[in-house]
PDB file of C-alpha atoms in Angstrom:
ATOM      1  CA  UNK A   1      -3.936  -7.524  17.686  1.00  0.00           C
ATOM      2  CA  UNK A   2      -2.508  -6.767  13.902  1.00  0.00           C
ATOM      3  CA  UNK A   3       0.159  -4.323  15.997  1.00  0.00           C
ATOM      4  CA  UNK A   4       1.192  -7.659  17.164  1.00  0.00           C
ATOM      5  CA  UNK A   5       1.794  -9.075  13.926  1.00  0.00           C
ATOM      6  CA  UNK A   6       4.523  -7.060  12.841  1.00  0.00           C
ATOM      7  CA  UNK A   7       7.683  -8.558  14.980  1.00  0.00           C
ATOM      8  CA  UNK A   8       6.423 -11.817  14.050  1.00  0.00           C
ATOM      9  CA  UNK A   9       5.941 -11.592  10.226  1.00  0.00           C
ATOM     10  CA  UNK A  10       9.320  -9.680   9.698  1.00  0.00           C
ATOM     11  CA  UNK A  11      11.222 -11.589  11.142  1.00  0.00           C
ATOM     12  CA  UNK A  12      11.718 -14.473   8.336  1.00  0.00           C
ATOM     13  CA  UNK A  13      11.063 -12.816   4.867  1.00  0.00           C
ATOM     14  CA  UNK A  14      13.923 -14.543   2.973  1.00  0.00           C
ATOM     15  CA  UNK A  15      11.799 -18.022   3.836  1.00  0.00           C
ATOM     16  CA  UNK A  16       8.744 -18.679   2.431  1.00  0.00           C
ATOM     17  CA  UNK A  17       5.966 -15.663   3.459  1.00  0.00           C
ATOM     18  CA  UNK A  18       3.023 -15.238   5.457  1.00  0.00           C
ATOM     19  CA  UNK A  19       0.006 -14.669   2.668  1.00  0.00           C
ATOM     20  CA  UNK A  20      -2.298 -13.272   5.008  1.00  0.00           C
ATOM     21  CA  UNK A  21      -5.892 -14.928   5.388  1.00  0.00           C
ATOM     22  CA  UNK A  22      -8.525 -12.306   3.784  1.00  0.00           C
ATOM     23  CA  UNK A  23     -11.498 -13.316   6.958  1.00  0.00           C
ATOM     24  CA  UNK A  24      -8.767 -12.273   9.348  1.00  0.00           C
ATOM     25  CA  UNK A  25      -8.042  -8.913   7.794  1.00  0.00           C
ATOM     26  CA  UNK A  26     -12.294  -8.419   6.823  1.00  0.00           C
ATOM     27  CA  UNK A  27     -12.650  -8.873  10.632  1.00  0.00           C
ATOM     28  CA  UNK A  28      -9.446  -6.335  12.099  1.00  0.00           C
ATOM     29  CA  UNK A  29     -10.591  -3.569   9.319  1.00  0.00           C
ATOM     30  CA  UNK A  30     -14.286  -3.608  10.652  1.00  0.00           C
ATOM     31  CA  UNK A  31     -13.599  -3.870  14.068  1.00  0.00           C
ATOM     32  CA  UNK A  32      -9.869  -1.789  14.572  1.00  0.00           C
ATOM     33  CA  UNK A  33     -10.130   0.246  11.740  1.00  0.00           C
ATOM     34  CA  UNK A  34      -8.113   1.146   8.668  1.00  0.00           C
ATOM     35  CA  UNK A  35      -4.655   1.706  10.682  1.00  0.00           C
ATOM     36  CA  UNK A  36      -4.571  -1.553  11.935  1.00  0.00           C
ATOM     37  CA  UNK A  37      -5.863  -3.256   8.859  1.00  0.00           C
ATOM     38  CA  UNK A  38      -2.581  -1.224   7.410  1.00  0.00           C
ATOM     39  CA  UNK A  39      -0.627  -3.136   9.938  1.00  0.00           C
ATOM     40  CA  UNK A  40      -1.683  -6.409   9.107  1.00  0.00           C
ATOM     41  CA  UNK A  41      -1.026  -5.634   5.118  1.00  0.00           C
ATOM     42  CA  UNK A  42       2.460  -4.088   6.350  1.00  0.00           C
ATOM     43  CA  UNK A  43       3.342  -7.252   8.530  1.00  0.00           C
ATOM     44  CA  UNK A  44       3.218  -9.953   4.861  1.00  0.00           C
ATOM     45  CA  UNK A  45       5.832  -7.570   3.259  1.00  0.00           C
ATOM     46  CA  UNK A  46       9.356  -6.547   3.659  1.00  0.00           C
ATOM     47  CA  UNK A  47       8.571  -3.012   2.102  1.00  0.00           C
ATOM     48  CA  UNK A  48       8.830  -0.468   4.941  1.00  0.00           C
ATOM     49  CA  UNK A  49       5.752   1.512   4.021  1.00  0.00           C
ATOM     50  CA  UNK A  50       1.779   0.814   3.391  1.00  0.00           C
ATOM     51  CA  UNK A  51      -0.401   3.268   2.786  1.00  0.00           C
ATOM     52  CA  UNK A  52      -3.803   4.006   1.864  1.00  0.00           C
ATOM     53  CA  UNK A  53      -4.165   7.790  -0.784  1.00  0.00           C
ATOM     54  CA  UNK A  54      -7.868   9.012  -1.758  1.00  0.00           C
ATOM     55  CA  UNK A  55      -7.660  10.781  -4.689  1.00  0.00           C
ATOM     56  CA  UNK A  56      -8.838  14.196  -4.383  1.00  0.00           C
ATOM     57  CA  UNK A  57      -9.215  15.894  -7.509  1.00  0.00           C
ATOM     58  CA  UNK A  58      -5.346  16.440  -8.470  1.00  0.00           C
ATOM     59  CA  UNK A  59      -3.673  14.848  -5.223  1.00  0.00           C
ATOM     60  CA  UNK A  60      -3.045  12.135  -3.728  1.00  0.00           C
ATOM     61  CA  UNK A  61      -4.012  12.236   0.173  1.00  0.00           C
ATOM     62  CA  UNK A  62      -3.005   9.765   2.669  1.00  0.00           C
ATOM     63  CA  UNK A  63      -5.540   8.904   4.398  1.00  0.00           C
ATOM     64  CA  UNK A  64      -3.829   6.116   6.480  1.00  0.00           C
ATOM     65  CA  UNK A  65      -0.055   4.993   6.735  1.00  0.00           C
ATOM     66  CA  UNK A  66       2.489   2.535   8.102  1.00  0.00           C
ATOM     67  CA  UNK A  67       5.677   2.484   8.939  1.00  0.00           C
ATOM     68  CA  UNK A  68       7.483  -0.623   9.767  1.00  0.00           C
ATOM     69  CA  UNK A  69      10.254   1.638  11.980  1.00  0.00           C
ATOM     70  CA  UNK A  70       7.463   2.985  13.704  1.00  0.00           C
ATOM     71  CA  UNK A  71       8.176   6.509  12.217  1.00  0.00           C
ATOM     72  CA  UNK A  72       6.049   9.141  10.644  1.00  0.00           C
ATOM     73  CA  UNK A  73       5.677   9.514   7.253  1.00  0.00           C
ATOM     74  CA  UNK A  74       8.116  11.759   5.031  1.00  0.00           C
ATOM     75  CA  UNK A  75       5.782  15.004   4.985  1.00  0.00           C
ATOM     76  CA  UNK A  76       6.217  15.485   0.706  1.00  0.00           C
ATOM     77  CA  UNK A  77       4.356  12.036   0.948  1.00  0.00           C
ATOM     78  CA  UNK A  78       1.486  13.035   2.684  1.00  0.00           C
ATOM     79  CA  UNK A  79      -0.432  14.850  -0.233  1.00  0.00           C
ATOM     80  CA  UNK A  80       1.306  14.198  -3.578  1.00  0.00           C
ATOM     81  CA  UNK A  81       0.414  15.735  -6.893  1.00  0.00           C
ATOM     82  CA  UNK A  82      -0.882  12.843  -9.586  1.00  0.00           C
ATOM     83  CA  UNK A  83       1.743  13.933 -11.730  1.00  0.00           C
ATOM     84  CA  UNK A  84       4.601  13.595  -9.119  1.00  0.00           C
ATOM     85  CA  UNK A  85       2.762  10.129  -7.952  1.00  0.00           C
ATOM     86  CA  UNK A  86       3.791   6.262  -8.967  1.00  0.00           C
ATOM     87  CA  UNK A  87      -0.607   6.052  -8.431  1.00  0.00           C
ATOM     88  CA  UNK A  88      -0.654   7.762 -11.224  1.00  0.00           C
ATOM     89  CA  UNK A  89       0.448   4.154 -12.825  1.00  0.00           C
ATOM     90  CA  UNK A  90      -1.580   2.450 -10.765  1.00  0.00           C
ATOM     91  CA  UNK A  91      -4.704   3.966 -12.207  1.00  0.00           C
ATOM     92  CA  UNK A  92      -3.649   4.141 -15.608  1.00  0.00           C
ATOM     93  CA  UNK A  93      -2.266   0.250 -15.798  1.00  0.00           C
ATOM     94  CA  UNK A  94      -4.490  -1.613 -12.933  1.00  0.00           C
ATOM     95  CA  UNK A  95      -1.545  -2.184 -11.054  1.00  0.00           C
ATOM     96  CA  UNK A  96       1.837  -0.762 -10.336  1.00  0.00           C
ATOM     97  CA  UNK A  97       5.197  -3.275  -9.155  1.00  0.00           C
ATOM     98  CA  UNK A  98       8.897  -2.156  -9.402  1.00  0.00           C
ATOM     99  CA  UNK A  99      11.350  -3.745  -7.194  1.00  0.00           C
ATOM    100  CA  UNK A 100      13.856  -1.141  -8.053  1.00  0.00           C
ATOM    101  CA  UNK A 101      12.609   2.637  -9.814  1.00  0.00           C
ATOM    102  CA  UNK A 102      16.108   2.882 -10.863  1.00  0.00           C
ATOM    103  CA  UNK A 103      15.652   0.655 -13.623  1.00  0.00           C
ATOM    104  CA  UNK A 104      11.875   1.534 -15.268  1.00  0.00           C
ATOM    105  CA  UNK A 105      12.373   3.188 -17.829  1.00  0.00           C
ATOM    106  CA  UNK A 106       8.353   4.980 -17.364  1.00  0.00           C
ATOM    107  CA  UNK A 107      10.001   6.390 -14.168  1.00  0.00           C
ATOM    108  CA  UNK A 108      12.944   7.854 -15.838  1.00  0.00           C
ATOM    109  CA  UNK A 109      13.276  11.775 -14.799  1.00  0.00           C
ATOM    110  CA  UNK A 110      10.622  11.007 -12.177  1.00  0.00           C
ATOM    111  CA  UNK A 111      10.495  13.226  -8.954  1.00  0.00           C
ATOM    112  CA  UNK A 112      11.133   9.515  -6.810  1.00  0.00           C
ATOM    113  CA  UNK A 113      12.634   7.452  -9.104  1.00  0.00           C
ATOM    114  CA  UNK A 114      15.618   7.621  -6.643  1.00  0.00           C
ATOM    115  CA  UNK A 115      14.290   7.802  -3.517  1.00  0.00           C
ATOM    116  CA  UNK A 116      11.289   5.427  -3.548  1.00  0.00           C
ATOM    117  CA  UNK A 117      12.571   2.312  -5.121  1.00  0.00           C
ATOM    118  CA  UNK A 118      10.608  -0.101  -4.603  1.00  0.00           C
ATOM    119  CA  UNK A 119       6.219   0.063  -5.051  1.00  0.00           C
ATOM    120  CA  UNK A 120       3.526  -2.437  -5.226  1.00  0.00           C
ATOM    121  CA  UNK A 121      -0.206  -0.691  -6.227  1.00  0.00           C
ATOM    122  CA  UNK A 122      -3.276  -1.255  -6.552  1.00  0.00           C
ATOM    123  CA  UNK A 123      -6.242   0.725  -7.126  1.00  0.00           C
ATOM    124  CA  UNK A 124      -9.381   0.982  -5.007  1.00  0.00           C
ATOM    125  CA  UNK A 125     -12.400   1.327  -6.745  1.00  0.00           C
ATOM    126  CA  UNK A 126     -15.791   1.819  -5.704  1.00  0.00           C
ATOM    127  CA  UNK A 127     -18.909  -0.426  -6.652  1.00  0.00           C
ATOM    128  CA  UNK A 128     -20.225   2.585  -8.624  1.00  0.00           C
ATOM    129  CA  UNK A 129     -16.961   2.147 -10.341  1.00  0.00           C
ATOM    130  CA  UNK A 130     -15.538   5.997  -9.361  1.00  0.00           C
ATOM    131  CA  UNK A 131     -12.168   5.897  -8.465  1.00  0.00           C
ATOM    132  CA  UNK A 132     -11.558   5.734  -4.170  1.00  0.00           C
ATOM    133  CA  UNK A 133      -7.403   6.134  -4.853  1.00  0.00           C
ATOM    134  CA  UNK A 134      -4.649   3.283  -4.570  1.00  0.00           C
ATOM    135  CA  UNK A 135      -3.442   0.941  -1.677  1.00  0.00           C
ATOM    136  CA  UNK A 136       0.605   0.899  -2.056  1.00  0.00           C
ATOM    137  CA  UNK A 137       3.427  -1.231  -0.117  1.00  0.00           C
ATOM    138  CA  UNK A 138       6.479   1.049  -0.313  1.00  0.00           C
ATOM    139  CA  UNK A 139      10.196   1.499   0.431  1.00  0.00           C
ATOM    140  CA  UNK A 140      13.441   3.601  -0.026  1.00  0.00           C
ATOM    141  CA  UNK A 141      15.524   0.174  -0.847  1.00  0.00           C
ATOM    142  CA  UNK A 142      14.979  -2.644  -3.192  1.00  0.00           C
ATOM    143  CA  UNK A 143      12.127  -4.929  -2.054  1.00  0.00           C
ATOM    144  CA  UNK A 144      10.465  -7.947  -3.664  1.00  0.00           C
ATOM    145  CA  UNK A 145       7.224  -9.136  -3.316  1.00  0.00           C
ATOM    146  CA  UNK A 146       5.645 -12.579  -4.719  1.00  0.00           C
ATOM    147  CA  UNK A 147       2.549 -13.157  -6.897  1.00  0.00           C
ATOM    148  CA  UNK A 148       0.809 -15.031  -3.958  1.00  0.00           C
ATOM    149  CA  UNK A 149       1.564 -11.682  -1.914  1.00  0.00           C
ATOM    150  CA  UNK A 150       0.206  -9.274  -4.792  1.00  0.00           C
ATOM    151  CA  UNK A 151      -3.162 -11.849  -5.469  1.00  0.00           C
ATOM    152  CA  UNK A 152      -4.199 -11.017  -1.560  1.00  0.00           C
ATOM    153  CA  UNK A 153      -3.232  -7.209  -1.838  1.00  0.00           C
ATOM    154  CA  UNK A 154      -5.736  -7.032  -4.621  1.00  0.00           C
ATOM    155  CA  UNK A 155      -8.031  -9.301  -2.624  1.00  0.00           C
ATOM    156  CA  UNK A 156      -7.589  -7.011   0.333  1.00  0.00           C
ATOM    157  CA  UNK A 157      -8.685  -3.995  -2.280  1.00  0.00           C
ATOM    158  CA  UNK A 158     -11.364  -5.169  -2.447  1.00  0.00           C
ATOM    159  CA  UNK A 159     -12.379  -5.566   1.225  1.00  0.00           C
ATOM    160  CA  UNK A 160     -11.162  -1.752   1.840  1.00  0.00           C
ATOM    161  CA  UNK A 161     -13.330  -0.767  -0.968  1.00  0.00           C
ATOM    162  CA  UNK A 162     -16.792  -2.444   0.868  1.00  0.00           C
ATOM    163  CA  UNK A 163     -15.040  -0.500   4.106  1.00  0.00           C
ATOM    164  CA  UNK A 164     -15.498   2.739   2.540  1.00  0.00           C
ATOM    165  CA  UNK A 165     -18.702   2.529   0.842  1.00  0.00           C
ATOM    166  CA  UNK A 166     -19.623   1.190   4.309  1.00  0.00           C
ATOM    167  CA  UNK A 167     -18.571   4.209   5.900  1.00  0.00           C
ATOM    168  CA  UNK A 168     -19.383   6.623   3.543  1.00  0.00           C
ATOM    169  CA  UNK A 169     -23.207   5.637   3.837  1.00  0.00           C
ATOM    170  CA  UNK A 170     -23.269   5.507   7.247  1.00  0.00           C
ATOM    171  CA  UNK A 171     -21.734   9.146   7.090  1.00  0.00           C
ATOM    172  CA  UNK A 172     -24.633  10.203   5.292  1.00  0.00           C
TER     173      UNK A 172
END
């Protein structure tokens, strides 16, 4: 189902974008799992990447990740040090946007300031208020997203967060 949303949202992001509908995306993340929820997230936005990192002590590890090109993720990306992260904003600011890396001045000397231009974050926190890690969009070129697009990715935060306290107590 969300795998089917993807030729259908990109195809028209210079007209007016596809918010998402937060029941829809509860309903694929309980019943298809994180990857697809991913999907669905991935579909609203022109960035090429969406991904979901747990922090784990000093890393970043994705747990989950998109690719609109259908490719694999860059391996350095996979597990990043919080120092070499843009989570590392996320966390410390609430939320992270830059439409281009090349020209934020926090970024400047950065290990991807050049490479990963464009990043929308948010962090996922747990009820108990410990910190899960971030949910990012992502690309290598200059990508915009709206306020209407950033309200739902914080609303979907939220709904991944529920997901996995869910899962972590029926792990237990």
């Amino acid at each position: 189902m969300a795998e089917q949303l993807i030729p259908h949202a990109r195809s028209g992001f210079d007209d007016e974008p596809d918010l998402g509908c937060l029941e829809e995306f509860d309903q694929i993340i309980r019943l298809q799992g994180l990857r697809s929820a991913l999907l669905y997230l991935n579909a609203l936005v022109p960035h090429r990447f969406t991904a979901l990192y747990r922090l784990d002590g000093p890393t970043f590890v994705c747990r989950a990740a998109v690719d609109a090109e259908q490719e694999e993720l860059p391996v350095d990306l996979t597990e990043v040090p919080v120092a070499d992260s843009y989570c590392q904003f996320v966390l410390k600011d609430g939320v992270f946007v830059t439409e281009d890396a090349r020209r934020e001045s926090v970024l400047d000397g950065h290990k991807y300031q050049k490479a990963l231009l464009s990043y929308v974050g948010q962090p996922i926190y747990l009820s108990n208020g410990e910190t899960y890690g971030t949910l990012c969009h992502f690309d290598f070129l200059e990508r915009k997203v709206s306020a209407q697009q950033q309200e739902f990715f914080a609303s979907a935060v939220r709904v991944i967060a529920a997901a996995a306290e869910k899962a972590s107590t029926s792990a237990a």
